[in-house]
PDB file of C-alpha atoms in Angstrom:
ATOM      1  CA  MET A   1      -7.813   2.401   5.162  1.00 92.00           C
ATOM      2  CA  VAL A   2      -6.975  -1.291   5.508  1.00 95.00           C
ATOM      3  CA  ASN A   3      -9.949  -1.548   7.874  1.00 94.00           C
ATOM      4  CA  ALA A   4     -12.242   0.266   5.432  1.00 88.00           C
ATOM      5  CA  PRO A   5     -11.878  -1.541   2.098  1.00 78.00           C
ATOM      6  CA  ALA A   6     -15.079   0.050   0.811  1.00 71.00           C
ATOM      7  CA  GLY A   7     -13.264   3.393   0.973  1.00 81.00           C
ATOM      8  CA  GLU A   8     -11.629   5.569  -1.632  1.00 87.00           C
ATOM      9  CA  VAL A   9      -9.763   3.003  -3.731  1.00 89.00           C
ATOM     10  CA  VAL A  10     -12.938   0.974  -4.222  1.00 88.00           C
ATOM     11  CA  SER A  11     -14.906   4.147  -5.026  1.00 88.00           C
ATOM     12  CA  LEU A  12     -12.337   4.960  -7.688  1.00 91.00           C
ATOM     13  CA  ALA A  13     -12.669   1.487  -9.205  1.00 91.00           C
ATOM     14  CA  LEU A  14     -16.420   1.976  -9.445  1.00 87.00           C
ATOM     15  CA  CYS A  15     -15.931   5.090 -11.609  1.00 88.00           C
ATOM     16  CA  ARG A  16     -14.005   3.559 -14.523  1.00 92.00           C
ATOM     17  CA  VAL A  17     -15.884   3.397 -17.821  1.00 92.00           C
ATOM     18  CA  LYS A  18     -15.340   0.158 -19.732  1.00 94.00           C
ATOM     19  CA  ASP A  19     -12.826   0.348 -22.619  1.00 94.00           C
ATOM     20  CA  MET A  20     -11.877   3.953 -21.802  1.00 95.00           C
ATOM     21  CA  PRO A  21      -8.525   5.193 -20.461  1.00 96.00           C
ATOM     22  CA  TYR A  22      -8.572   5.786 -16.719  1.00 96.00           C
ATOM     23  CA  ASN A  23      -6.182   7.966 -14.750  1.00 97.00           C
ATOM     24  CA  VAL A  24      -6.449   8.807 -11.062  1.00 96.00           C
ATOM     25  CA  SER A  25      -5.383  12.426 -11.241  1.00 94.00           C
ATOM     26  CA  GLU A  26      -4.990  13.231  -7.544  1.00 94.00           C
ATOM     27  CA  TYR A  27      -4.515  10.786  -4.672  1.00 95.00           C
ATOM     28  CA  GLY A  28      -3.008  11.111  -1.208  1.00 95.00           C
ATOM     29  CA  HIS A  29      -3.410  10.217   2.469  1.00 95.00           C
ATOM     30  CA  PRO A  30      -3.013  13.451   4.430  1.00 95.00           C
ATOM     31  CA  ALA A  31      -0.588  14.068   7.266  1.00 96.00           C
ATOM     32  CA  PRO A  32      -0.625  14.231  10.223  1.00 96.00           C
ATOM     33  CA  ASN A  33      -2.499  10.913   9.920  1.00 96.00           C
ATOM     34  CA  THR A  34      -0.128   8.347  11.408  1.00 97.00           C
ATOM     35  CA  TYR A  35      -1.133   5.556   9.001  1.00 97.00           C
ATOM     36  CA  CYS A  36       0.226   7.235   5.840  1.00 97.00           C
ATOM     37  CA  SER A  37       2.605   4.316   5.263  1.00 98.00           C
ATOM     38  CA  GLU A  38      -0.218   2.337   3.615  1.00 97.00           C
ATOM     39  CA  GLN A  39      -0.904   4.991   0.960  1.00 97.00           C
ATOM     40  CA  THR A  40       1.372   4.103  -1.942  1.00 98.00           C
ATOM     41  CA  PRO A  41       1.625   0.311  -1.537  1.00 98.00           C
ATOM     42  CA  THR A  42      -2.194   0.107  -1.324  1.00 97.00           C
ATOM     43  CA  VAL A  43      -3.176   2.357  -4.230  1.00 97.00           C
ATOM     44  CA  ALA A  44      -0.385   1.046  -6.483  1.00 98.00           C
ATOM     45  CA  SER A  45      -1.250  -2.625  -5.863  1.00 98.00           C
ATOM     46  CA  PHE A  46      -4.984  -2.067  -6.195  1.00 97.00           C
ATOM     47  CA  GLY A  47      -4.563   0.161  -9.263  1.00 97.00           C
ATOM     48  CA  ALA A  48      -2.440  -2.499 -10.939  1.00 98.00           C
ATOM     49  CA  LEU A  49      -5.100  -5.143 -10.248  1.00 98.00           C
ATOM     50  CA  GLN A  50      -7.769  -2.829 -11.691  1.00 97.00           C
ATOM     51  CA  ASP A  51      -5.564  -2.106 -14.744  1.00 97.00           C
ATOM     52  CA  TRP A  52      -5.707   1.666 -14.325  1.00 97.00           C
ATOM     53  CA  ASP A  53      -3.599   3.694 -16.746  1.00 98.00           C
ATOM     54  CA  GLY A  54      -2.077   6.153 -14.281  1.00 97.00           C
ATOM     55  CA  ILE A  55      -1.978   7.287 -10.650  1.00 97.00           C
ATOM     56  CA  THR A  56      -0.832  10.783  -9.698  1.00 96.00           C
ATOM     57  CA  LEU A  57       0.055  11.256  -6.048  1.00 96.00           C
ATOM     58  CA  PHE A  58      -0.788  14.706  -4.705  1.00 95.00           C
ATOM     59  CA  THR A  59       1.583  16.398  -4.104  1.00 93.00           C
ATOM     60  CA  TYR A  60       5.355  16.486  -4.005  1.00 92.00           C
ATOM     61  CA  ALA A  61       5.628  20.035  -2.632  1.00 90.00           C
ATOM     62  CA  LEU A  62       3.283  22.900  -1.845  1.00 85.00           C
ATOM     63  CA  ASN A  63       5.402  24.774   0.667  1.00 77.00           C
ATOM     64  CA  LEU A  64       8.945  26.084   0.588  1.00 76.00           C
ATOM     65  CA  PRO A  65      11.676  25.136   1.209  1.00 79.00           C
ATOM     66  CA  LEU A  66      11.809  22.161  -1.148  1.00 79.00           C
ATOM     67  CA  VAL A  67      14.197  20.425   1.252  1.00 76.00           C
ATOM     68  CA  SER A  68      12.986  20.217   4.826  1.00 84.00           C
ATOM     69  CA  ASP A  69      13.624  18.091   7.901  1.00 92.00           C
ATOM     70  CA  ARG A  70       9.938  17.987   8.882  1.00 94.00           C
ATOM     71  CA  ILE A  71       6.511  17.226   7.467  1.00 94.00           C
ATOM     72  CA  THR A  72       5.299  20.629   6.274  1.00 89.00           C
ATOM     73  CA  GLY A  73       1.716  20.064   5.140  1.00 90.00           C
ATOM     74  CA  HIS A  74      -1.226  17.725   4.811  1.00 93.00           C
ATOM     75  CA  PHE A  75      -0.568  16.256   1.359  1.00 92.00           C
ATOM     76  CA  GLU A  76       3.125  16.897   0.801  1.00 91.00           C
ATOM     77  CA  HIS A  77       5.487  14.021   0.078  1.00 94.00           C
ATOM     78  CA  LYS A  78       8.818  15.853  -0.080  1.00 92.00           C
ATOM     79  CA  SER A  79       9.788  15.295   3.560  1.00 92.00           C
ATOM     80  CA  HIS A  80       7.419  12.564   4.691  1.00 96.00           C
ATOM     81  CA  PRO A  81       9.748   9.590   5.274  1.00 97.00           C
ATOM     82  CA  THR A  82       7.230   6.754   5.187  1.00 98.00           C
ATOM     83  CA  LYS A  83       5.663   8.040   1.962  1.00 97.00           C
ATOM     84  CA  LEU A  84       9.037   8.538   0.276  1.00 96.00           C
ATOM     85  CA  VAL A  85      10.590   5.152   1.025  1.00 97.00           C
ATOM     86  CA  THR A  86       7.533   3.264  -0.249  1.00 98.00           C
ATOM     87  CA  MET A  87       7.625   5.048  -3.636  1.00 97.00           C
ATOM     88  CA  PRO A  88       9.952   2.448  -5.244  1.00 97.00           C
ATOM     89  CA  PHE A  89       7.551  -0.354  -4.332  1.00 98.00           C
ATOM     90  CA  GLY A  90       4.677   1.599  -5.859  1.00 98.00           C
ATOM     91  CA  ALA A  91       6.547   2.333  -9.067  1.00 97.00           C
ATOM     92  CA  LEU A  92       7.681  -1.255  -9.544  1.00 97.00           C
ATOM     93  CA  ALA A  93       4.326  -2.797  -8.641  1.00 97.00           C
ATOM     94  CA  PHE A  94       2.321  -0.466 -10.891  1.00 98.00           C
ATOM     95  CA  ARG A  95       4.581   0.827 -13.668  1.00 96.00           C
ATOM     96  CA  ARG A  96       6.795  -2.217 -14.153  1.00 96.00           C
ATOM     97  CA  GLY A  97       3.723  -4.425 -14.005  1.00 95.00           C
ATOM     98  CA  ASP A  98       4.832  -6.598 -11.102  1.00 97.00           C
ATOM     99  CA  ILE A  99       1.181  -6.990 -10.127  1.00 98.00           C
ATOM    100  CA  ALA A 100      -0.920  -8.324 -12.981  1.00 98.00           C
ATOM    101  CA  PRO A 101      -4.321  -6.956 -14.009  1.00 98.00           C
ATOM    102  CA  ALA A 102      -7.283  -9.064 -12.991  1.00 98.00           C
ATOM    103  CA  LYS A 103      -8.119 -11.864 -15.404  1.00 98.00           C
ATOM    104  CA  THR A 104     -11.835 -11.106 -15.498  1.00 96.00           C
ATOM    105  CA  GLU A 105     -13.882  -7.924 -15.679  1.00 95.00           C
ATOM    106  CA  VAL A 106     -17.288  -7.197 -14.207  1.00 92.00           C
ATOM    107  CA  SER A 107     -19.004  -4.283 -15.916  1.00 93.00           C
ATOM    108  CA  ILE A 108     -22.079  -2.721 -14.358  1.00 92.00           C
ATOM    109  CA  GLY A 109     -24.719  -1.205 -16.618  1.00 92.00           C
ATOM    110  CA  ILE A 110     -25.612   2.453 -16.106  1.00 89.00           C
ATOM    111  CA  THR A 111     -28.571   3.808 -18.073  1.00 89.00           C
ATOM    112  CA  LEU A 112     -29.286   7.388 -19.076  1.00 88.00           C
ATOM    113  CA  ASP A 113     -32.116   7.404 -16.557  1.00 89.00           C
ATOM    114  CA  ASP A 114     -29.654   6.269 -13.849  1.00 86.00           C
ATOM    115  CA  VAL A 115     -27.458   9.258 -14.687  1.00 83.00           C
ATOM    116  CA  LYS A 116     -30.411  11.663 -14.616  1.00 86.00           C
ATOM    117  CA  GLN A 117     -31.541  10.316 -11.267  1.00 83.00           C
ATOM    118  CA  SER A 118     -28.027  10.537  -9.829  1.00 81.00           C
ATOM    119  CA  THR A 119     -27.768  14.152 -10.948  1.00 83.00           C
ATOM    120  CA  ARG A 120     -31.119  14.908  -9.343  1.00 85.00           C
ATOM    121  CA  ARG A 121     -30.034  13.198  -6.111  1.00 83.00           C
ATOM    122  CA  ASN A 122     -26.513  14.663  -6.330  1.00 80.00           C
ATOM    123  CA  VAL A 123     -24.803  11.284  -5.986  1.00 75.00           C
ATOM    124  CA  LYS A 124     -21.628  10.108  -7.662  1.00 73.00           C
ATOM    125  CA  ARG A 125     -21.093   7.344 -10.210  1.00 69.00           C
ATOM    126  CA  GLU A 126     -19.604   4.992  -7.650  1.00 71.00           C
ATOM    127  CA  VAL A 127     -22.799   5.235  -5.619  1.00 77.00           C
ATOM    128  CA  LEU A 128     -24.770   4.111  -8.662  1.00 75.00           C
ATOM    129  CA  ALA A 129     -22.518   1.075  -9.038  1.00 77.00           C
ATOM    130  CA  ALA A 130     -22.804   0.270  -5.351  1.00 79.00           C
ATOM    131  CA  GLU A 131     -26.573   0.499  -5.571  1.00 81.00           C
ATOM    132  CA  LYS A 132     -26.431  -2.223  -8.227  1.00 82.00           C
ATOM    133  CA  GLY A 133     -24.774  -4.486  -5.648  1.00 83.00           C
ATOM    134  CA  ALA A 134     -21.008  -4.062  -6.190  1.00 86.00           C
ATOM    135  CA  THR A 135     -18.920  -4.172  -3.003  1.00 88.00           C
ATOM    136  CA  TRP A 136     -15.275  -4.223  -1.926  1.00 92.00           C
ATOM    137  CA  LEU A 137     -15.375  -7.992  -2.394  1.00 93.00           C
ATOM    138  CA  ASP A 138     -15.832  -7.479  -6.138  1.00 93.00           C
ATOM    139  CA  ALA A 139     -13.172  -4.769  -6.280  1.00 93.00           C
ATOM    140  CA  PHE A 140     -10.522  -7.013  -4.739  1.00 96.00           C
ATOM    141  CA  THR A 141     -11.520 -10.006  -6.884  1.00 96.00           C
ATOM    142  CA  HIS A 142     -11.623  -8.710 -10.470  1.00 95.00           C
ATOM    143  CA  LYS A 143     -11.662  -5.551 -12.590  1.00 95.00           C
ATOM    144  CA  LEU A 144     -14.676  -3.300 -12.203  1.00 93.00           C
ATOM    145  CA  SER A 145     -16.117  -0.911 -14.763  1.00 93.00           C
ATOM    146  CA  LEU A 146     -19.278   0.830 -15.888  1.00 92.00           C
ATOM    147  CA  THR A 147     -21.009   0.234 -19.222  1.00 93.00           C
ATOM    148  CA  LEU A 148     -22.892   3.373 -20.154  1.00 90.00           C
ATOM    149  CA  GLY A 149     -26.283   2.884 -21.770  1.00 92.00           C
ATOM    150  CA  SER A 150     -26.643  -0.672 -20.515  1.00 91.00           C
ATOM    151  CA  GLU A 151     -29.070  -2.258 -18.087  1.00 88.00           C
ATOM    152  CA  ALA A 152     -26.806  -5.240 -17.386  1.00 86.00           C
ATOM    153  CA  VAL A 153     -26.383  -6.227 -13.749  1.00 80.00           C
ATOM    154  CA  PRO A 154     -23.631  -8.878 -13.743  1.00 83.00           C
ATOM    155  CA  GLY A 155     -23.034 -11.581 -11.203  1.00 78.00           C
ATOM    156  CA  ILE A 156     -21.333 -10.170  -8.123  1.00 81.00           C
ATOM    157  CA  GLN A 157     -19.612 -11.622  -5.091  1.00 84.00           C
ATOM    158  CA  PRO A 158     -22.002 -12.692  -2.321  1.00 83.00           C
ATOM    159  CA  PRO A 159     -21.965 -10.110   0.496  1.00 81.00           C
ATOM    160  CA  GLY A 160     -21.135 -10.857   4.087  1.00 85.00           C
ATOM    161  CA  ARG A 161     -17.749 -12.486   3.594  1.00 92.00           C
ATOM    162  CA  THR A 162     -14.642 -11.077   5.285  1.00 94.00           C
ATOM    163  CA  LEU A 163     -11.985 -12.315   2.853  1.00 96.00           C
ATOM    164  CA  ALA A 164     -11.433 -11.369  -0.784  1.00 96.00           C
ATOM    165  CA  GLU A 165      -8.732 -12.740  -3.081  1.00 97.00           C
ATOM    166  CA  SER A 166      -7.947 -11.497  -6.581  1.00 98.00           C
ATOM    167  CA  ASP A 167      -8.549 -13.887  -9.452  1.00 98.00           C
ATOM    168  CA  THR A 168      -4.801 -13.642 -10.129  1.00 98.00           C
ATOM    169  CA  GLY A 169      -3.986 -14.881  -6.624  1.00 98.00           C
ATOM    170  CA  GLU A 170      -1.661 -11.903  -6.055  1.00 98.00           C
ATOM    171  CA  LEU A 171      -3.802  -9.778  -3.697  1.00 98.00           C
ATOM    172  CA  LYS A 172      -5.683 -10.859  -0.599  1.00 98.00           C
ATOM    173  CA  CYS A 173      -7.734  -8.561   1.647  1.00 97.00           C
ATOM    174  CA  ASP A 174      -8.562 -10.150   4.984  1.00 97.00           C
ATOM    175  CA  LEU A 175     -11.029  -8.538   7.416  1.00 95.00           C
ATOM    176  CA  THR A 176     -11.615 -11.657   9.476  1.00 95.00           C
ATOM    177  CA  THR A 177     -10.445  -9.941  12.676  1.00 95.00           C
ATOM    178  CA  LYS A 178     -12.452  -6.806  13.484  1.00 92.00           C
ATOM    179  CA  ASP A 179     -10.434  -3.576  13.235  1.00 95.00           C
ATOM    180  CA  ALA A 180      -7.338  -5.559  12.288  1.00 97.00           C
ATOM    181  CA  GLY A 181      -7.445  -5.870   8.519  1.00 97.00           C
ATOM    182  CA  VAL A 182      -4.516  -7.097   6.454  1.00 98.00           C
ATOM    183  CA  LEU A 183      -3.826  -6.595   2.744  1.00 97.00           C
ATOM    184  CA  VAL A 184      -1.292  -9.110   1.415  1.00 98.00           C
ATOM    185  CA  VAL A 185       0.510  -8.656  -1.909  1.00 98.00           C
ATOM    186  CA  ASN A 186       2.246 -11.715  -3.313  1.00 98.00           C
ATOM    187  CA  SER A 187       3.618 -11.545  -6.852  1.00 98.00           C
ATOM    188  CA  ALA A 188       6.867 -12.829  -8.351  1.00 97.00           C
ATOM    189  CA  ARG A 189       8.761  -9.554  -7.832  1.00 98.00           C
ATOM    190  CA  SER A 190       6.627  -7.504  -5.390  1.00 98.00           C
ATOM    191  CA  LYS A 191       5.424  -8.622  -1.977  1.00 98.00           C
ATOM    192  CA  ALA A 192       3.885  -6.743   0.949  1.00 98.00           C
ATOM    193  CA  VAL A 193       2.002  -7.107   4.205  1.00 98.00           C
ATOM    194  CA  ILE A 194      -0.081  -3.992   4.846  1.00 98.00           C
ATOM    195  CA  GLY A 195      -2.009  -3.563   8.085  1.00 98.00           C
ATOM    196  CA  TYR A 196      -2.336  -5.472  11.330  1.00 98.00           C
ATOM    197  CA  GLY A 197       0.053  -8.339  10.741  1.00 98.00           C
ATOM    198  CA  ALA A 198       1.811  -8.433  14.103  1.00 98.00           C
ATOM    199  CA  GLU A 199       2.538 -11.862  15.580  1.00 95.00           C
ATOM    200  CA  LYS A 200       1.344 -13.568  12.378  1.00 97.00           C
ATOM    201  CA  SER A 201       3.382 -15.445   9.785  1.00 98.00           C
ATOM    202  CA  PHE A 202       2.933 -14.794   6.068  1.00 98.00           C
ATOM    203  CA  ASP A 203       4.266 -17.389   3.638  1.00 98.00           C
ATOM    204  CA  LEU A 204       4.839 -15.544   0.360  1.00 98.00           C
ATOM    205  CA  GLY A 205       6.573 -18.286  -1.586  1.00 96.00           C
ATOM    206  CA  ASP A 206      10.317 -17.629  -1.579  1.00 95.00           C
ATOM    207  CA  LEU A 207       9.832 -15.110   1.235  1.00 97.00           C
ATOM    208  CA  LEU A 208       8.369 -15.389   4.742  1.00 98.00           C
ATOM    209  CA  LEU A 209       7.411 -12.322   6.774  1.00 98.00           C
ATOM    210  CA  LYS A 210       6.712 -12.258  10.496  1.00 98.00           C
ATOM    211  CA  PRO A 211       5.812  -8.703  11.611  1.00 98.00           C
ATOM    212  CA  GLY A 212       6.300  -7.810  15.262  1.00 98.00           C
ATOM    213  CA  PRO A 213       4.427  -5.588  17.750  1.00 98.00           C
ATOM    214  CA  THR A 214       4.152  -1.882  16.954  1.00 98.00           C
ATOM    215  CA  LEU A 215       2.946   1.404  18.426  1.00 98.00           C
ATOM    216  CA  GLN A 216      -0.400   1.189  16.630  1.00 98.00           C
ATOM    217  CA  LYS A 217      -1.749  -2.158  17.850  1.00 97.00           C
ATOM    218  CA  GLY A 218       0.342  -4.179  15.410  1.00 98.00           C
ATOM    219  CA  PHE A 219      -0.122  -1.955  12.349  1.00 98.00           C
ATOM    220  CA  SER A 220       2.832  -1.812   9.963  1.00 98.00           C
ATOM    221  CA  VAL A 221       3.596  -1.782   6.248  1.00 98.00           C
ATOM    222  CA  ILE A 222       6.371  -4.127   5.122  1.00 98.00           C
ATOM    223  CA  THR A 223       7.234  -4.279   1.429  1.00 98.00           C
ATOM    224  CA  ALA A 224       9.800  -6.213  -0.590  1.00 98.00           C
ATOM    225  CA  SER A 225      10.680  -5.459  -4.217  1.00 98.00           C
ATOM    226  CA  VAL A 226      13.097  -7.209  -6.568  1.00 98.00           C
ATOM    227  CA  VAL A 227      14.899  -4.131  -7.892  1.00 97.00           C
ATOM    228  CA  SER A 228      17.114  -6.143 -10.226  1.00 96.00           C
ATOM    229  CA  GLY A 229      17.078  -9.815 -11.127  1.00 95.00           C
ATOM    230  CA  GLU A 230      14.328 -12.317 -11.794  1.00 92.00           C
ATOM    231  CA  GLY A 231      12.922 -13.099  -8.379  1.00 95.00           C
ATOM    232  CA  PHE A 232      13.301 -13.593  -4.657  1.00 96.00           C
ATOM    233  CA  GLY A 233      14.937 -16.974  -5.106  1.00 92.00           C
ATOM    234  CA  THR A 234      17.239 -16.124  -8.006  1.00 93.00           C
ATOM    235  CA  ARG A 235      20.995 -15.660  -7.673  1.00 95.00           C
ATOM    236  CA  GLY A 236      22.108 -12.142  -8.521  1.00 96.00           C
ATOM    237  CA  SER A 237      18.800 -10.539  -7.519  1.00 97.00           C
ATOM    238  CA  LYS A 238      18.809  -7.412  -5.369  1.00 98.00           C
ATOM    239  CA  ILE A 239      15.866  -6.753  -3.096  1.00 98.00           C
ATOM    240  CA  LEU A 240      14.665  -3.528  -1.476  1.00 98.00           C
ATOM    241  CA  VAL A 241      12.761  -4.015   1.782  1.00 98.00           C
ATOM    242  CA  THR A 242      10.883  -1.228   3.570  1.00 98.00           C
ATOM    243  CA  ALA A 243       9.287  -1.304   7.017  1.00 98.00           C
ATOM    244  CA  THR A 244       7.183   1.676   8.054  1.00 98.00           C
ATOM    245  CA  GLY A 245       4.536   2.684  10.566  1.00 98.00           C
ATOM    246  CA  TYR A 246       4.019   5.647  12.873  1.00 98.00           C
ATOM    247  CA  ALA A 247       5.634   8.976  11.930  1.00 98.00           C
ATOM    248  CA  GLU A 248       5.306  12.531  13.277  1.00 97.00           C
ATOM    249  CA  ASN A 249       7.305  15.726  13.635  1.00 97.00           C
ATOM    250  CA  THR A 250       9.174  16.503  16.834  1.00 97.00           C
ATOM    251  CA  GLU A 251       6.870  18.331  19.292  1.00 97.00           C
ATOM    252  CA  MET A 252       3.808  17.997  17.064  1.00 97.00           C
ATOM    253  CA  GLY A 253       0.846  19.681  18.774  1.00 97.00           C
ATOM    254  CA  TRP A 254      -1.899  17.046  18.772  1.00 96.00           C
ATOM    255  CA  ASN A 255      -5.370  17.762  20.108  1.00 96.00           C
ATOM    256  CA  ALA A 256      -6.822  15.564  22.855  1.00 95.00           C
ATOM    257  CA  ASP A 257      -8.231  12.835  20.575  1.00 93.00           C
ATOM    258  CA  MET A 258      -5.329  12.971  18.098  1.00 92.00           C
ATOM    259  CA  THR A 259      -7.435  13.954  15.106  1.00 92.00           C
ATOM    260  CA  SER A 260      -5.655  17.227  14.307  1.00 95.00           C
ATOM    261  CA  VAL A 261      -2.580  19.324  15.042  1.00 96.00           C
ATOM    262  CA  GLY A 262      -4.200  22.572  13.908  1.00 95.00           C
ATOM    263  CA  ASP A 263      -1.289  24.806  12.923  1.00 94.00           C
ATOM    264  CA  GLN A 264       1.068  23.212  15.479  1.00 96.00           C
ATOM    265  CA  TRP A 265       3.094  21.093  13.076  1.00 95.00           C
ATOM    266  CA  GLY A 266       6.143  21.022  15.322  1.00 96.00           C
ATOM    267  CA  LYS A 267       9.740  20.931  14.136  1.00 95.00           C
ATOM    268  CA  GLY A 268      12.313  18.620  12.657  1.00 95.00           C
ATOM    269  CA  PRO A 269      13.455  15.969  12.621  1.00 96.00           C
ATOM    270  CA  VAL A 270      10.601  13.625  11.736  1.00 97.00           C
ATOM    271  CA  LEU A 271      10.362  10.823  14.295  1.00 97.00           C
ATOM    272  CA  CYS A 272       9.691   7.412  12.762  1.00 98.00           C
ATOM    273  CA  GLU A 273       8.789   4.143  14.381  1.00 98.00           C
ATOM    274  CA  GLY A 274      11.246   1.301  13.874  1.00 98.00           C
ATOM    275  CA  ILE A 275       9.289  -1.789  12.815  1.00 98.00           C
ATOM    276  CA  PRO A 276      10.420  -5.142  14.280  1.00 98.00           C
ATOM    277  CA  PHE A 277      10.030  -8.126  11.980  1.00 98.00           C
ATOM    278  CA  GLU A 278      11.641 -11.346  10.845  1.00 98.00           C
ATOM    279  CA  LEU A 279      12.272 -11.894   7.154  1.00 98.00           C
ATOM    280  CA  ILE A 280      13.208 -15.345   5.887  1.00 98.00           C
ATOM    281  CA  LEU A 281      14.456 -15.966   2.360  1.00 97.00           C
ATOM    282  CA  LYS A 282      14.515 -19.451   0.896  1.00 93.00           C
ATOM    283  CA  ALA A 283      18.026 -18.974  -0.483  1.00 93.00           C
ATOM    284  CA  ARG A 284      21.393 -20.571   0.156  1.00 92.00           C
ATOM    285  CA  ARG A 285      23.447 -17.437   0.505  1.00 96.00           C
ATOM    286  CA  ILE A 286      22.556 -13.779   0.967  1.00 97.00           C
ATOM    287  CA  LYS A 287      24.040 -10.515   2.140  1.00 98.00           C
ATOM    288  CA  ALA A 288      21.951  -7.792   3.735  1.00 98.00           C
ATOM    289  CA  TRP A 289      22.418  -4.199   4.814  1.00 98.00           C
ATOM    290  CA  ALA A 290      20.492  -1.554   6.697  1.00 98.00           C
ATOM    291  CA  LEU A 291      20.369   1.589   4.534  1.00 98.00           C
ATOM    292  CA  ASP A 292      20.984   5.200   5.543  1.00 97.00           C
ATOM    293  CA  PRO A 293      18.522   8.042   4.750  1.00 92.00           C
ATOM    294  CA  ARG A 294      19.997   8.355   1.229  1.00 93.00           C
ATOM    295  CA  GLY A 295      19.592   4.665   0.484  1.00 95.00           C
ATOM    296  CA  GLN A 296      23.292   3.854   0.866  1.00 97.00           C
ATOM    297  CA  ARG A 297      24.544   0.840   2.802  1.00 98.00           C
ATOM    298  CA  ALA A 298      25.017   1.775   6.460  1.00 97.00           C
ATOM    299  CA  CYS A 299      25.773  -1.530   8.218  1.00 97.00           C
ATOM    300  CA  GLU A 300      25.654  -5.203   7.351  1.00 98.00           C
ATOM    301  CA  VAL A 301      22.989  -7.486   8.817  1.00 98.00           C
ATOM    302  CA  THR A 302      24.034 -11.084   9.449  1.00 98.00           C
ATOM    303  CA  PRO A 303      21.521 -13.779   8.435  1.00 98.00           C
ATOM    304  CA  THR A 304      20.815 -16.816  10.618  1.00 97.00           C
ATOM    305  CA  PRO A 305      20.215 -20.279   9.088  1.00 97.00           C
ATOM    306  CA  THR A 306      16.842 -21.816   9.983  1.00 96.00           C
ATOM    307  CA  ARG A 307      14.787 -24.774   8.765  1.00 94.00           C
ATOM    308  CA  GLU A 308      12.849 -22.396   6.504  1.00 93.00           C
ATOM    309  CA  GLY A 309      15.862 -20.598   5.029  1.00 96.00           C
ATOM    310  CA  LEU A 310      18.059 -17.638   5.935  1.00 98.00           C
ATOM    311  CA  ALA A 311      16.485 -15.380   8.556  1.00 98.00           C
ATOM    312  CA  LEU A 312      17.069 -11.680   9.158  1.00 98.00           C
ATOM    313  CA  GLN A 313      16.003 -10.155  12.477  1.00 98.00           C
ATOM    314  CA  LEU A 314      15.258  -6.540  11.615  1.00 98.00           C
ATOM    315  CA  GLY A 315      13.923  -3.674  13.686  1.00 98.00           C
ATOM    316  CA  PRO A 316      14.467  -0.463  15.680  1.00 98.00           C
ATOM    317  CA  ALA A 317      18.103  -1.218  16.510  1.00 97.00           C
ATOM    318  CA  TYR A 318      19.076  -0.401  12.910  1.00 98.00           C
ATOM    319  CA  LYS A 319      17.381   3.025  13.002  1.00 97.00           C
ATOM    320  CA  THR A 320      16.201   2.762   9.411  1.00 98.00           C
ATOM    321  CA  LEU A 321      13.067   2.347   7.303  1.00 98.00           C
ATOM    322  CA  TRP A 322      14.698   0.292   4.554  1.00 98.00           C
ATOM    323  CA  TYR A 323      17.125  -2.521   3.829  1.00 98.00           C
ATOM    324  CA  GLU A 324      18.948  -4.076   0.875  1.00 98.00           C
ATOM    325  CA  ILE A 325      19.347  -7.805   0.312  1.00 98.00           C
ATOM    326  CA  ALA A 326      21.580  -9.395  -2.334  1.00 98.00           C
ATOM    327  CA  ILE A 327      21.094 -13.067  -3.240  1.00 97.00           C
ATOM    328  CA  GLU A 328      24.435 -14.686  -3.997  1.00 95.00           C
TER     329      GLU A 328
END
């Protein structure tokens, strides 16, 4: 999805009616897709920017048993490790309001005749908005909405650019490199690098991230959330870091072009890629731990002083998808 910003999240933004409540009632990236890690951080960050009222992820469980050691269906979350560990980031970014709504709103007029024509052509509301000129560049810059009964066509972002930044400065979608998009989230208490960030350095204020090479051409999703405390540079703050990428069941039965497993879902346990990356905090003293599957401290990670701050070298050796950092 990071390479297709005009996809579902933008389509959803182009459906909101101005001054009306808006809830996304069903959203999910289906397994066995191996890029599911981007699901929650992307839709939560984008939904917060668009000032949506609610996002319902579909679904926690469709199949029994409720506890399983393998991914058991297309849309289930209950035993999908990379979906589960990114839930806290999503909740904090969206529900706690870590990511601010856009400062400005662009509302596109939709007339009664537009609606009649769309019904006749069997096209959706977002298509109508797109036909008026709205693109992903607008969606990642400010709030989008529809004004029913209006002929207004507001000023939109000029097409053809490959970089969009929210008017809050907290989201940046960069498609400069073909097939290697990156979505960067940078707010006071939620930060993330989503997409093809390998071998690049991301300066996020009090936090620097340097993702490493991965199984999917450098694709990874690294998030950092201040769970308690005021910020990434504040004493007493506790930070949850997640690093996710490829995931599949043991002995999953992929077809030749890896677009389906049919009914060959394989068995447990779920095999997850360990993401290598360097994290640098601009703090004087920290403690860090790799977490076990239940989120409990498994082993301590020793930071290394650098010119930029205290560096943590994290990756597959810790056999985990998440870490805890305490600023002392």
